[in-house]
Short mmCIF file of C-alpha atoms and ligand atoms in Angstrom, two decimals:
data_model
loop_
_atom_site.label_atom_id
_atom_site.label_comp_id
_atom_site.label_asym_id
_atom_site.label_seq_id
_atom_site.Cartn_x
_atom_site.Cartn_y
_atom_site.Cartn_z
CA MET A 454 -21.04 -1.64 24.86
CA THR A 455 -19.85 -0.70 21.61
CA ILE A 456 -16.07 -1.07 20.61
CA ILE A 457 -15.00 1.97 18.14
CA SER A 458 -11.59 2.69 17.05
CA ILE A 459 -9.45 4.73 18.66
CA GLU A 460 -9.23 7.58 16.30
CA ASP A 461 -12.98 8.26 17.09
CA ILE A 462 -12.86 8.24 21.03
CA GLU A 463 -13.10 11.78 22.55
CA PRO A 464 -11.78 12.68 25.73
CA GLY A 465 -14.56 12.00 28.24
CA MET A 466 -16.09 8.90 26.95
CA LEU A 467 -16.16 5.91 29.45
CA LEU A 468 -14.75 2.66 28.85
CA ALA A 469 -17.23 -0.15 29.09
CA SER A 470 -14.12 -2.67 29.58
CA GLU A 471 -10.40 -2.81 30.40
CA MET A 472 -8.29 -1.50 28.22
CA ARG A 473 -5.39 -3.93 27.53
CA THR A 474 -2.15 -4.08 25.29
CA ARG A 475 -2.00 -7.15 22.95
CA GLN A 476 0.59 -8.55 25.30
CA GLY A 477 -2.18 -8.10 28.25
CA ARG A 478 -0.56 -5.30 29.96
CA LEU A 479 -3.72 -3.51 31.80
CA LEU A 480 -3.76 0.52 30.57
CA LEU A 481 -6.95 1.52 31.57
CA PRO A 482 -9.64 -0.21 34.09
CA SER A 483 -13.31 -0.75 32.95
CA GLY A 484 -15.43 2.48 34.03
CA ALA A 485 -12.33 4.94 33.46
CA ARG A 486 -13.06 8.33 31.61
CA VAL A 487 -10.47 8.52 28.92
CA THR A 488 -8.24 11.74 28.56
CA GLN A 489 -6.06 13.38 25.92
CA GLU A 490 -3.06 11.18 28.00
CA HIS A 491 -4.71 8.01 27.73
CA LEU A 492 -5.40 8.39 23.95
CA LYS A 493 -1.69 9.26 23.53
CA ILE A 494 -0.57 6.63 25.84
CA ALA A 495 -2.84 3.94 23.80
CA ARG A 496 -1.43 4.82 20.75
CA ILE A 497 1.91 4.21 21.50
CA TRP A 498 0.78 0.93 22.75
CA GLY A 499 -0.79 0.53 19.62
CA ILE A 500 -4.14 0.11 20.84
CA THR A 501 -6.70 0.37 17.73
CA GLU A 502 -9.90 -0.18 19.41
CA ALA A 503 -11.81 0.55 22.85
CA ASP A 504 -15.07 -0.67 24.33
CA ILE A 505 -16.89 2.44 25.14
CA ALA A 506 -20.00 2.72 27.36
CA ASP A 507 -21.51 5.92 26.03
CA GLY A 508 -19.80 5.82 22.48
CA SER A 509 -22.58 4.11 20.75
CA HIS A 510 -23.66 7.64 19.29
CA ALA A 511 -20.18 8.97 19.32
CA ALA A 512 -18.39 7.33 16.98
CA GLY A 513 -16.31 10.01 14.40
CA LYS A 514 -18.53 12.48 15.87
CA SER A 515 -16.79 15.42 14.80
CA GLN A 516 -15.62 14.23 11.75
CA GLN A 517 -19.25 12.75 10.62
CA ARG A 518 -20.63 16.44 11.60
CA SER A 519 -18.43 18.00 9.25
CA LEU A 520 -19.69 15.40 6.68
CA GLU A 521 -23.67 15.96 7.67
CA ASN A 522 -22.97 19.81 7.41
CA LEU A 523 -21.16 20.01 4.26
CA ASP A 524 -22.71 21.98 1.29
CA PRO A 525 -25.09 20.27 -0.66
CA GLU A 526 -23.47 21.02 -4.08
CA LEU A 527 -20.30 19.70 -2.23
CA LYS A 528 -21.32 16.81 -0.76
CA LYS A 529 -23.11 15.75 -4.12
CA THR A 530 -19.79 15.88 -6.20
CA LEU A 531 -17.58 14.03 -3.38
CA ASN A 532 -20.49 11.31 -3.50
CA THR A 533 -20.21 10.98 -7.37
CA LEU A 534 -16.46 11.00 -6.92
CA THR A 535 -16.34 8.30 -4.31
CA GLU A 536 -19.05 6.35 -6.48
CA TRP A 537 -16.95 6.41 -9.35
CA ARG A 538 -13.86 5.53 -7.54
CA PHE A 539 -15.39 2.47 -6.01
CA ALA A 540 -17.68 1.28 -9.30
CA CYS A 541 -15.63 -1.93 -9.24
CA CYS A 542 -16.68 -3.03 -5.86
CA ASP A 543 -19.73 -4.54 -4.45
CA SER A 544 -21.41 -1.90 -2.18
CA GLU A 545 -23.12 -4.73 -0.38
CA GLN A 546 -19.59 -5.52 1.42
CA ALA A 547 -19.58 -3.81 4.85
CA VAL A 548 -15.81 -3.27 4.41
CA VAL A 549 -16.32 -1.15 0.91
CA ARG A 550 -18.82 0.89 2.57
CA ARG A 551 -16.49 1.67 5.51
CA LEU A 552 -14.00 2.59 3.05
CA LYS A 553 -15.94 4.77 1.18
CA THR A 554 -16.64 6.61 4.62
CA LEU A 555 -13.26 6.64 5.48
CA PHE A 556 -12.47 8.56 2.18
CA LYS A 557 -15.24 10.81 2.59
CA LEU A 558 -13.93 11.66 6.17
CA GLN A 559 -10.49 12.35 4.63
CA GLU A 560 -11.45 14.45 1.61
CA VAL A 561 -14.34 16.27 3.77
CA GLN A 562 -11.21 17.85 5.99
CA ASN A 563 -10.06 20.61 3.76
CA LEU A 564 -12.88 20.80 0.94
CA SER A 565 -14.39 24.02 0.05
CA ARG A 566 -15.99 25.41 -3.33
CA LYS A 567 -12.48 26.78 -4.10
CA ASN A 568 -10.88 23.55 -4.25
CA VAL A 569 -13.30 21.13 -5.24
CA ARG A 570 -12.66 21.16 -8.51
CA GLU A 571 -8.72 20.33 -8.37
CA MET A 572 -10.00 17.24 -5.87
CA VAL A 573 -11.79 15.51 -8.55
CA ASP A 574 -9.23 16.34 -11.38
CA ARG A 575 -6.54 14.64 -8.67
CA TYR A 576 -8.42 11.69 -8.51
CA ARG A 577 -10.51 11.11 -11.95
CA GLY A 578 -7.09 12.69 -13.77
CA PRO A 579 -7.61 14.50 -17.13
CA LYS A 580 -10.44 14.56 -19.31
CA VAL A 581 -10.36 11.70 -22.00
CA ASP A 582 -12.64 10.78 -25.46
CA ALA A 583 -15.29 8.22 -23.58
CA SER A 584 -15.50 6.53 -26.80
CA ALA A 585 -12.03 5.42 -27.11
CA LYS A 586 -10.89 2.12 -27.25
CA PRO A 587 -7.66 0.65 -26.69
CA ARG A 588 -5.30 -0.03 -29.71
CA LEU A 589 -3.63 -2.82 -29.94
CA PRO A 590 -0.11 -2.38 -31.80
CA GLU A 591 0.50 -3.10 -35.34
CA GLY A 592 0.83 -6.94 -35.66
CA PHE A 593 0.16 -7.39 -31.83
CA ARG A 594 0.63 -11.06 -30.70
CA ARG A 595 -0.17 -11.67 -26.72
CA PRO A 596 3.22 -12.18 -25.24
CA GLU A 597 3.97 -15.81 -23.75
CA PHE A 598 4.63 -15.36 -19.75
CA ASP A 599 7.36 -17.33 -19.30
CA GLU A 600 9.38 -15.86 -22.32
CA MET A 601 8.09 -12.24 -21.10
CA VAL A 602 9.57 -13.01 -17.71
CA ARG A 603 12.89 -14.18 -18.87
CA THR A 604 13.82 -11.32 -21.19
CA GLN A 605 11.99 -9.06 -19.10
CA ALA A 606 14.13 -10.01 -15.73
CA LYS A 607 17.37 -10.15 -17.86
CA LEU A 608 17.07 -6.48 -19.14
CA ALA A 609 16.27 -4.92 -15.44
CA SER A 610 19.67 -3.12 -14.45
CA LEU A 611 19.63 -4.32 -10.83
CA PRO A 612 22.36 -3.30 -8.65
CA ASP A 613 25.20 -5.85 -8.25
CA VAL A 614 24.45 -5.82 -4.55
CA PHE A 615 21.16 -7.23 -5.52
CA HIS A 616 22.58 -10.29 -6.78
CA GLU A 617 25.33 -11.00 -4.03
CA ILE A 618 22.47 -10.55 -1.59
CA VAL A 619 20.60 -13.36 -2.77
CA GLU A 620 24.25 -15.18 -3.02
CA VAL A 621 24.60 -14.40 0.65
CA ILE A 622 21.08 -15.64 2.11
CA LYS A 623 21.55 -19.26 0.39
CA SER A 624 24.71 -19.54 2.38
CA PRO A 625 23.50 -21.04 6.01
CA THR A 626 26.89 -19.63 7.35
CA SER A 627 26.49 -16.19 6.57
CA SER A 628 27.11 -13.55 9.26
CA ALA A 629 25.77 -10.37 10.46
CA SER A 630 29.25 -8.41 9.43
CA HIS A 631 29.29 -10.55 6.04
CA ILE A 632 25.60 -9.03 5.12
CA ALA A 633 26.69 -5.64 6.33
CA GLU A 634 30.01 -6.14 4.37
CA VAL A 635 28.03 -6.98 1.25
CA ILE A 636 25.76 -4.25 1.34
CA SER A 637 28.09 -1.60 2.38
CA LYS A 638 29.72 -1.74 -1.43
CA ASP A 639 26.51 -0.01 -2.49
CA ALA A 640 26.67 3.21 -0.84
CA SER A 641 23.48 4.67 -2.00
CA ILE A 642 21.74 1.55 -0.76
CA SER A 643 23.76 1.53 2.50
CA SER A 644 22.85 5.16 3.20
CA ARG A 645 18.98 4.80 2.54
CA LEU A 646 18.72 1.57 5.03
CA LEU A 647 20.08 3.20 7.72
CA ARG A 648 18.11 6.06 7.09
CA LEU A 649 15.22 3.69 7.33
CA VAL A 650 16.35 2.10 10.45
CA ASN A 651 16.65 5.30 11.98
CA SER A 652 13.08 6.50 10.91
CA SER A 653 10.40 6.87 13.12
CA PHE A 654 8.92 4.11 11.20
CA TYR A 655 11.49 1.61 13.14
CA GLY A 656 11.16 3.76 16.56
CA PHE A 657 14.70 2.19 17.93
CA MET A 658 15.83 4.08 21.03
CA SER A 659 19.24 4.92 19.70
CA LYS A 660 20.60 5.64 16.94
CA VAL A 661 22.06 2.80 14.32
CA ASP A 662 25.11 4.20 13.01
CA THR A 663 26.63 1.03 11.25
CA LEU A 664 25.27 -1.50 8.89
CA THR A 665 26.90 -4.40 11.16
CA ARG A 666 24.69 -2.63 13.92
CA ALA A 667 21.34 -2.58 11.85
CA VAL A 668 21.63 -6.02 10.95
CA ALA A 669 22.16 -7.11 14.87
CA VAL A 670 19.19 -4.95 15.85
CA ALA A 671 16.50 -5.04 13.01
CA GLY A 672 17.77 -8.93 11.86
CA THR A 673 19.49 -10.72 8.94
CA VAL A 674 16.24 -11.83 7.46
CA GLU A 675 14.84 -8.23 7.74
CA ILE A 676 17.69 -6.29 6.64
CA THR A 677 18.26 -8.75 3.69
CA ASN A 678 14.70 -8.28 2.56
CA LEU A 679 15.03 -4.53 2.53
CA THR A 680 18.07 -4.45 0.55
CA MET A 681 16.50 -6.49 -2.16
CA GLY A 682 13.39 -4.05 -1.74
CA ILE A 683 15.16 -0.67 -1.87
CA ALA A 684 17.63 -2.48 -4.90
CA VAL A 685 14.46 -3.24 -7.08
CA THR A 686 13.48 0.58 -6.31
CA SER A 687 16.49 1.62 -8.61
CA SER A 688 16.07 -0.41 -11.30
CA PHE A 689 13.32 1.15 -13.44
CA LYS A 690 13.98 4.31 -14.83
CA ASP A 691 12.47 5.48 -18.35
CA ILE A 692 9.19 5.28 -17.21
CA PRO A 693 7.14 7.91 -19.62
CA PRO A 694 5.83 10.48 -16.82
CA GLU A 695 2.63 10.79 -18.95
CA ILE A 696 1.93 7.59 -18.45
CA ILE A 697 2.69 7.25 -14.54
CA ASP A 698 4.72 9.75 -12.54
CA MET A 699 7.07 7.42 -10.52
CA ASN A 700 6.79 9.76 -7.52
CA ASP A 701 3.12 8.89 -7.54
CA PHE A 702 4.00 4.92 -8.38
CA TRP A 703 6.40 4.38 -5.15
CA GLU A 704 4.17 6.58 -2.72
CA HIS A 705 1.50 4.08 -3.52
CA SER A 706 3.92 1.15 -3.39
CA ILE A 707 5.13 2.80 0.02
CA ALA A 708 1.52 3.22 1.77
CA VAL A 709 1.26 -0.44 0.70
CA GLY A 710 4.11 -1.67 2.62
CA VAL A 711 3.42 0.55 5.49
CA VAL A 712 -0.08 0.11 5.74
CA ALA A 713 0.54 -3.93 5.37
CA ARG A 714 2.91 -3.76 8.08
CA ILE A 715 0.59 -2.04 10.81
CA LEU A 716 -2.14 -4.47 9.90
CA ALA A 717 0.80 -7.30 10.55
CA THR A 718 1.86 -5.79 13.54
CA GLN A 719 -1.99 -5.86 14.55
CA THR A 720 -1.91 -9.71 13.97
CA GLY A 721 0.81 -10.52 16.00
CA MET A 722 2.79 -11.76 12.98
CA PRO A 723 6.55 -11.82 13.24
CA ASN A 724 8.74 -10.56 10.33
CA LEU A 725 7.24 -7.54 9.52
CA GLU A 726 9.68 -6.50 6.93
CA LYS A 727 8.68 -9.49 4.94
CA VAL A 728 5.07 -7.71 4.29
CA PHE A 729 6.55 -4.41 4.06
CA VAL A 730 8.53 -5.22 1.18
CA GLY A 731 5.99 -7.21 -0.19
CA GLY A 732 4.35 -4.24 -0.36
CA LEU A 733 6.77 -2.15 -1.83
CA LEU A 734 7.43 -4.51 -4.77
CA HIS A 735 3.83 -5.53 -5.43
CA ASP A 736 3.16 -3.48 -8.63
CA ILE A 737 6.48 -3.90 -10.41
CA GLY A 738 4.90 -5.85 -13.09
CA ARG A 739 2.94 -2.82 -13.66
CA LEU A 740 6.43 -1.06 -14.57
CA THR A 741 7.34 -3.96 -17.02
CA PHE A 742 3.82 -3.64 -18.99
CA ILE A 743 4.51 0.14 -19.46
CA GLN A 744 8.18 -0.54 -20.39
CA SER A 745 7.05 -2.99 -22.83
CA TYR A 746 4.16 -1.46 -24.09
CA PRO A 747 3.84 2.22 -23.71
CA GLY A 748 1.14 3.28 -25.92
CA LEU A 749 -0.85 0.12 -25.63
CA LEU A 750 -1.01 1.01 -21.56
CA LYS A 751 -1.67 4.86 -22.18
CA ASP A 752 -4.73 3.30 -24.07
CA MET A 753 -6.02 1.07 -21.56
CA LEU A 754 -5.50 4.10 -19.21
CA VAL A 755 -8.02 5.97 -20.94
CA TRP A 756 -10.14 2.66 -21.39
CA GLU A 757 -10.13 2.23 -17.48
CA ALA A 758 -11.45 6.07 -17.06
CA THR A 759 -14.32 6.03 -18.96
CA ARG A 760 -15.58 2.10 -17.74
CA PRO A 761 -16.08 0.73 -14.57
CA VAL A 762 -13.10 -2.00 -14.77
CA THR A 763 -9.91 -1.65 -13.23
CA LEU A 764 -6.14 -1.70 -15.06
CA HIS A 765 -5.87 -5.30 -13.52
CA GLN A 766 -8.73 -6.80 -15.14
CA LEU A 767 -7.65 -5.13 -18.62
CA GLU A 768 -4.56 -6.53 -18.81
CA LYS A 769 -5.70 -9.93 -18.22
CA LYS A 770 -8.14 -9.11 -21.34
CA VAL A 771 -5.47 -8.13 -23.55
CA PHE A 772 -2.16 -10.10 -22.24
CA ASP A 773 -4.14 -12.97 -20.40
CA PHE A 774 -2.10 -12.04 -17.38
CA THR A 775 -1.97 -9.57 -14.98
CA HIS A 776 0.86 -7.36 -13.38
CA ALA A 777 0.57 -9.08 -10.51
CA ARG A 778 1.67 -12.70 -12.36
CA LEU A 779 4.38 -10.77 -13.94
CA GLY A 780 5.62 -9.25 -11.31
CA GLY A 781 5.78 -12.59 -9.00
CA GLY A 782 7.45 -14.31 -12.29
CA LEU A 783 10.31 -11.66 -12.24
CA LEU A 784 10.85 -11.94 -8.71
CA GLU A 785 11.32 -15.56 -9.08
CA GLU A 786 13.47 -15.12 -11.91
CA TRP A 787 16.06 -12.89 -9.60
CA LYS A 788 15.81 -15.83 -7.13
CA VAL A 789 14.05 -13.82 -4.29
CA PRO A 790 12.74 -15.97 -1.70
CA GLU A 791 9.37 -17.77 -2.59
CA GLY A 792 7.50 -16.05 0.29
CA LEU A 793 7.67 -12.26 -1.42
CA CYS A 794 7.15 -13.98 -5.00
CA SER A 795 3.83 -15.45 -4.22
CA MET A 796 2.70 -12.06 -2.08
CA VAL A 797 3.13 -10.19 -5.30
CA ALA A 798 1.50 -12.78 -7.66
CA ASN A 799 -1.42 -13.25 -5.78
CA HIS A 800 -2.34 -9.82 -4.80
CA HIS A 801 -5.05 -9.20 -7.11
CA ALA A 802 -6.29 -12.99 -7.06
CA GLN A 803 -10.24 -13.02 -5.47
CA ASN A 804 -11.30 -15.26 -2.39
CA ASN A 805 -8.31 -17.29 -3.10
CA SER A 806 -9.00 -19.63 0.18
CA LYS A 807 -5.17 -21.00 -0.27
CA ASP A 808 -3.73 -17.32 0.44
CA THR A 809 -1.06 -16.72 3.24
CA LEU A 810 -1.42 -14.23 5.95
CA ASP A 811 1.03 -12.42 3.94
CA THR A 812 -0.89 -12.24 0.63
CA VAL A 813 -3.93 -11.50 2.80
CA LEU A 814 -2.64 -8.68 3.87
CA ILE A 815 -1.23 -7.13 0.86
CA LYS A 816 -4.19 -7.51 -0.93
CA ALA A 817 -6.05 -5.65 2.24
CA ALA A 818 -3.12 -2.95 2.22
CA ASP A 819 -3.52 -2.53 -1.29
CA VAL A 820 -7.43 -1.66 -1.34
CA ILE A 821 -6.95 0.50 1.74
CA ALA A 822 -3.80 2.20 -0.21
CA HIS A 823 -5.92 2.92 -3.38
CA SER A 824 -9.23 3.92 -0.94
CA LEU A 825 -7.54 6.76 0.53
CA GLY A 826 -5.64 7.80 -2.34
CA TYR A 827 -2.02 7.30 -1.05
CA GLY A 828 -0.16 7.77 -4.43
CA ARG A 829 -1.07 5.52 -7.80
CA SER A 830 0.46 2.94 -9.92
CA GLY A 831 -1.80 3.26 -12.53
CA SER A 832 -5.36 2.28 -11.78
CA ARG A 833 -7.59 5.13 -10.75
CA ARG A 834 -10.26 2.65 -9.80
CA VAL A 835 -10.44 1.00 -5.93
CA PRO A 836 -9.83 -2.49 -6.83
CA PRO A 837 -12.90 -5.19 -6.03
CA PHE A 838 -12.83 -6.35 -2.49
CA THR A 839 -14.66 -8.21 -0.13
CA ASP A 840 -15.87 -8.82 3.57
CA TYR A 841 -14.64 -12.47 3.12
CA GLU A 842 -11.28 -11.57 2.27
CA TRP A 843 -11.19 -8.92 4.72
CA GLU A 844 -12.22 -11.40 7.49
CA ASN A 845 -8.99 -13.52 6.43
CA THR A 846 -7.01 -10.93 7.87
CA GLY A 847 -8.16 -12.13 11.39
CA LEU A 848 -8.57 -7.90 11.94
CA SER A 849 -11.70 -5.93 13.24
CA MET A 850 -12.86 -3.45 10.95
CA ASN A 851 -12.73 -0.85 13.36
CA ILE A 852 -9.20 -0.68 12.81
CA LEU A 853 -9.44 0.96 9.90
CA PRO A 854 -9.68 4.73 10.93
CA SER A 855 -6.73 4.20 13.27
CA VAL A 856 -4.57 2.42 10.70
CA ALA A 857 -5.38 5.48 8.16
CA ALA A 858 -4.28 7.83 10.80
CA GLN A 859 -0.85 5.87 11.55
CA ALA A 860 0.35 5.04 7.76
CA GLY A 861 -0.43 8.96 6.74
CA ASN A 862 2.29 10.00 9.11
CA GLN A 863 4.80 7.69 7.68
CA ILE A 864 4.21 7.30 4.24
CA ARG A 865 5.65 10.51 3.26
CA ASP A 866 9.01 9.99 5.29
CA LEU A 867 9.81 6.67 3.78
CA ALA A 868 9.27 8.03 0.41
CA ARG A 869 11.54 10.85 0.62
CA ILE A 870 14.06 7.96 2.03
CA ILE A 871 13.49 5.19 0.02
CA VAL A 872 12.76 6.62 -3.59
CA MET A 873 13.06 10.47 -3.72
CA GLU A 874 16.29 10.98 -2.52
CA HIS A 875 18.34 7.91 -4.04
CA ASP A 876 20.08 10.18 -6.67
CA HIS A 877 21.39 12.28 -3.92
CA ALA A 878 22.50 9.51 -1.29
CA VAL A 879 26.12 9.05 -0.21
FE1 FE2 B 1275 -1.91 -3.99 -8.27
FE1 FE2 B 1276 -1.39 -1.39 -5.77
#
């Protein structure tokens, strides 16, 4: 008996025990030989792993083979790059080893002598001077946390609909039509919201063509959370592209939201949109640091590229607080619901036994998105992560390949809807 990821199961393998949905519905009996059709149905039902009788040696066979048969020079480069990216993680941790393998299996698919340099540059960025040190600006004084939060929260140009939604959710009597009416005043946000609800990410059977219907089918809490999330994505402008490419930034943020939502589905948690929006907003504090200290952040990125240290560890050294705490503080100042603020504020806190499941999932999703290279929010290193933190999700590590496969399909679609088209939205 071997539990393996659905992505590693190949047609012809035998099931060692029944395959059931999370709701307990029997899909396949024990002893059934798996077919391509079965795998398709299992994925539709969100099955992520199965007990395979003869699969102990077959996990990820074809992908593993392509890694084993890789040209030795390419293999060496891929291994070196993997070690560099995971230099801040403890390789004794089983989850770290799994994520490293997942990264290699992903990269090996299209790797050749022709594009190997391009792969390394994509992950490591431009060559930097190894002796460089971050230069603190002339007269630099550490910002005081509360003061920075208050000032930056006022400076942000949040759309009016954001503040109106915050008021609406305070009222216990707000109806679906009232919420829809408030959102509809912002054409760009309404349009993105409707496209989002109609995307494959939601998979509603029939078209949702009005905001009132969107609120009715997705729920008021979900729609108000999504509205706040989308509104915040519109408020960060003028970020210097040489420090951070905003398309990369939002791709990373959306990836964390998508992965967290997939993990949340597996845990059976209600209110999936909260973790999606938590993922979408988790790194906004980084944008605030860049807006406030562009030159210093640029230097810190150089420092990170030449030492095994992550950008958030550097932030703590330089400012005495990280972008996580800053982002959480901003959201709190904007009166966003408390659960969202703490998810954002704690996404880099390590081995915190008080973390809620939401926070645990955002933390895991961030590490998965970093490991697989979905976008970038500044840091080029994978943040530290432990087996203890993964165990807090209550999920099996076998789901990781399947999570990666599902997320990859959804991230680009959502990036187009939520961020990249917002200047053209009608
Ligand atoms: Fe972060
Ligand atoms: Fe992140």
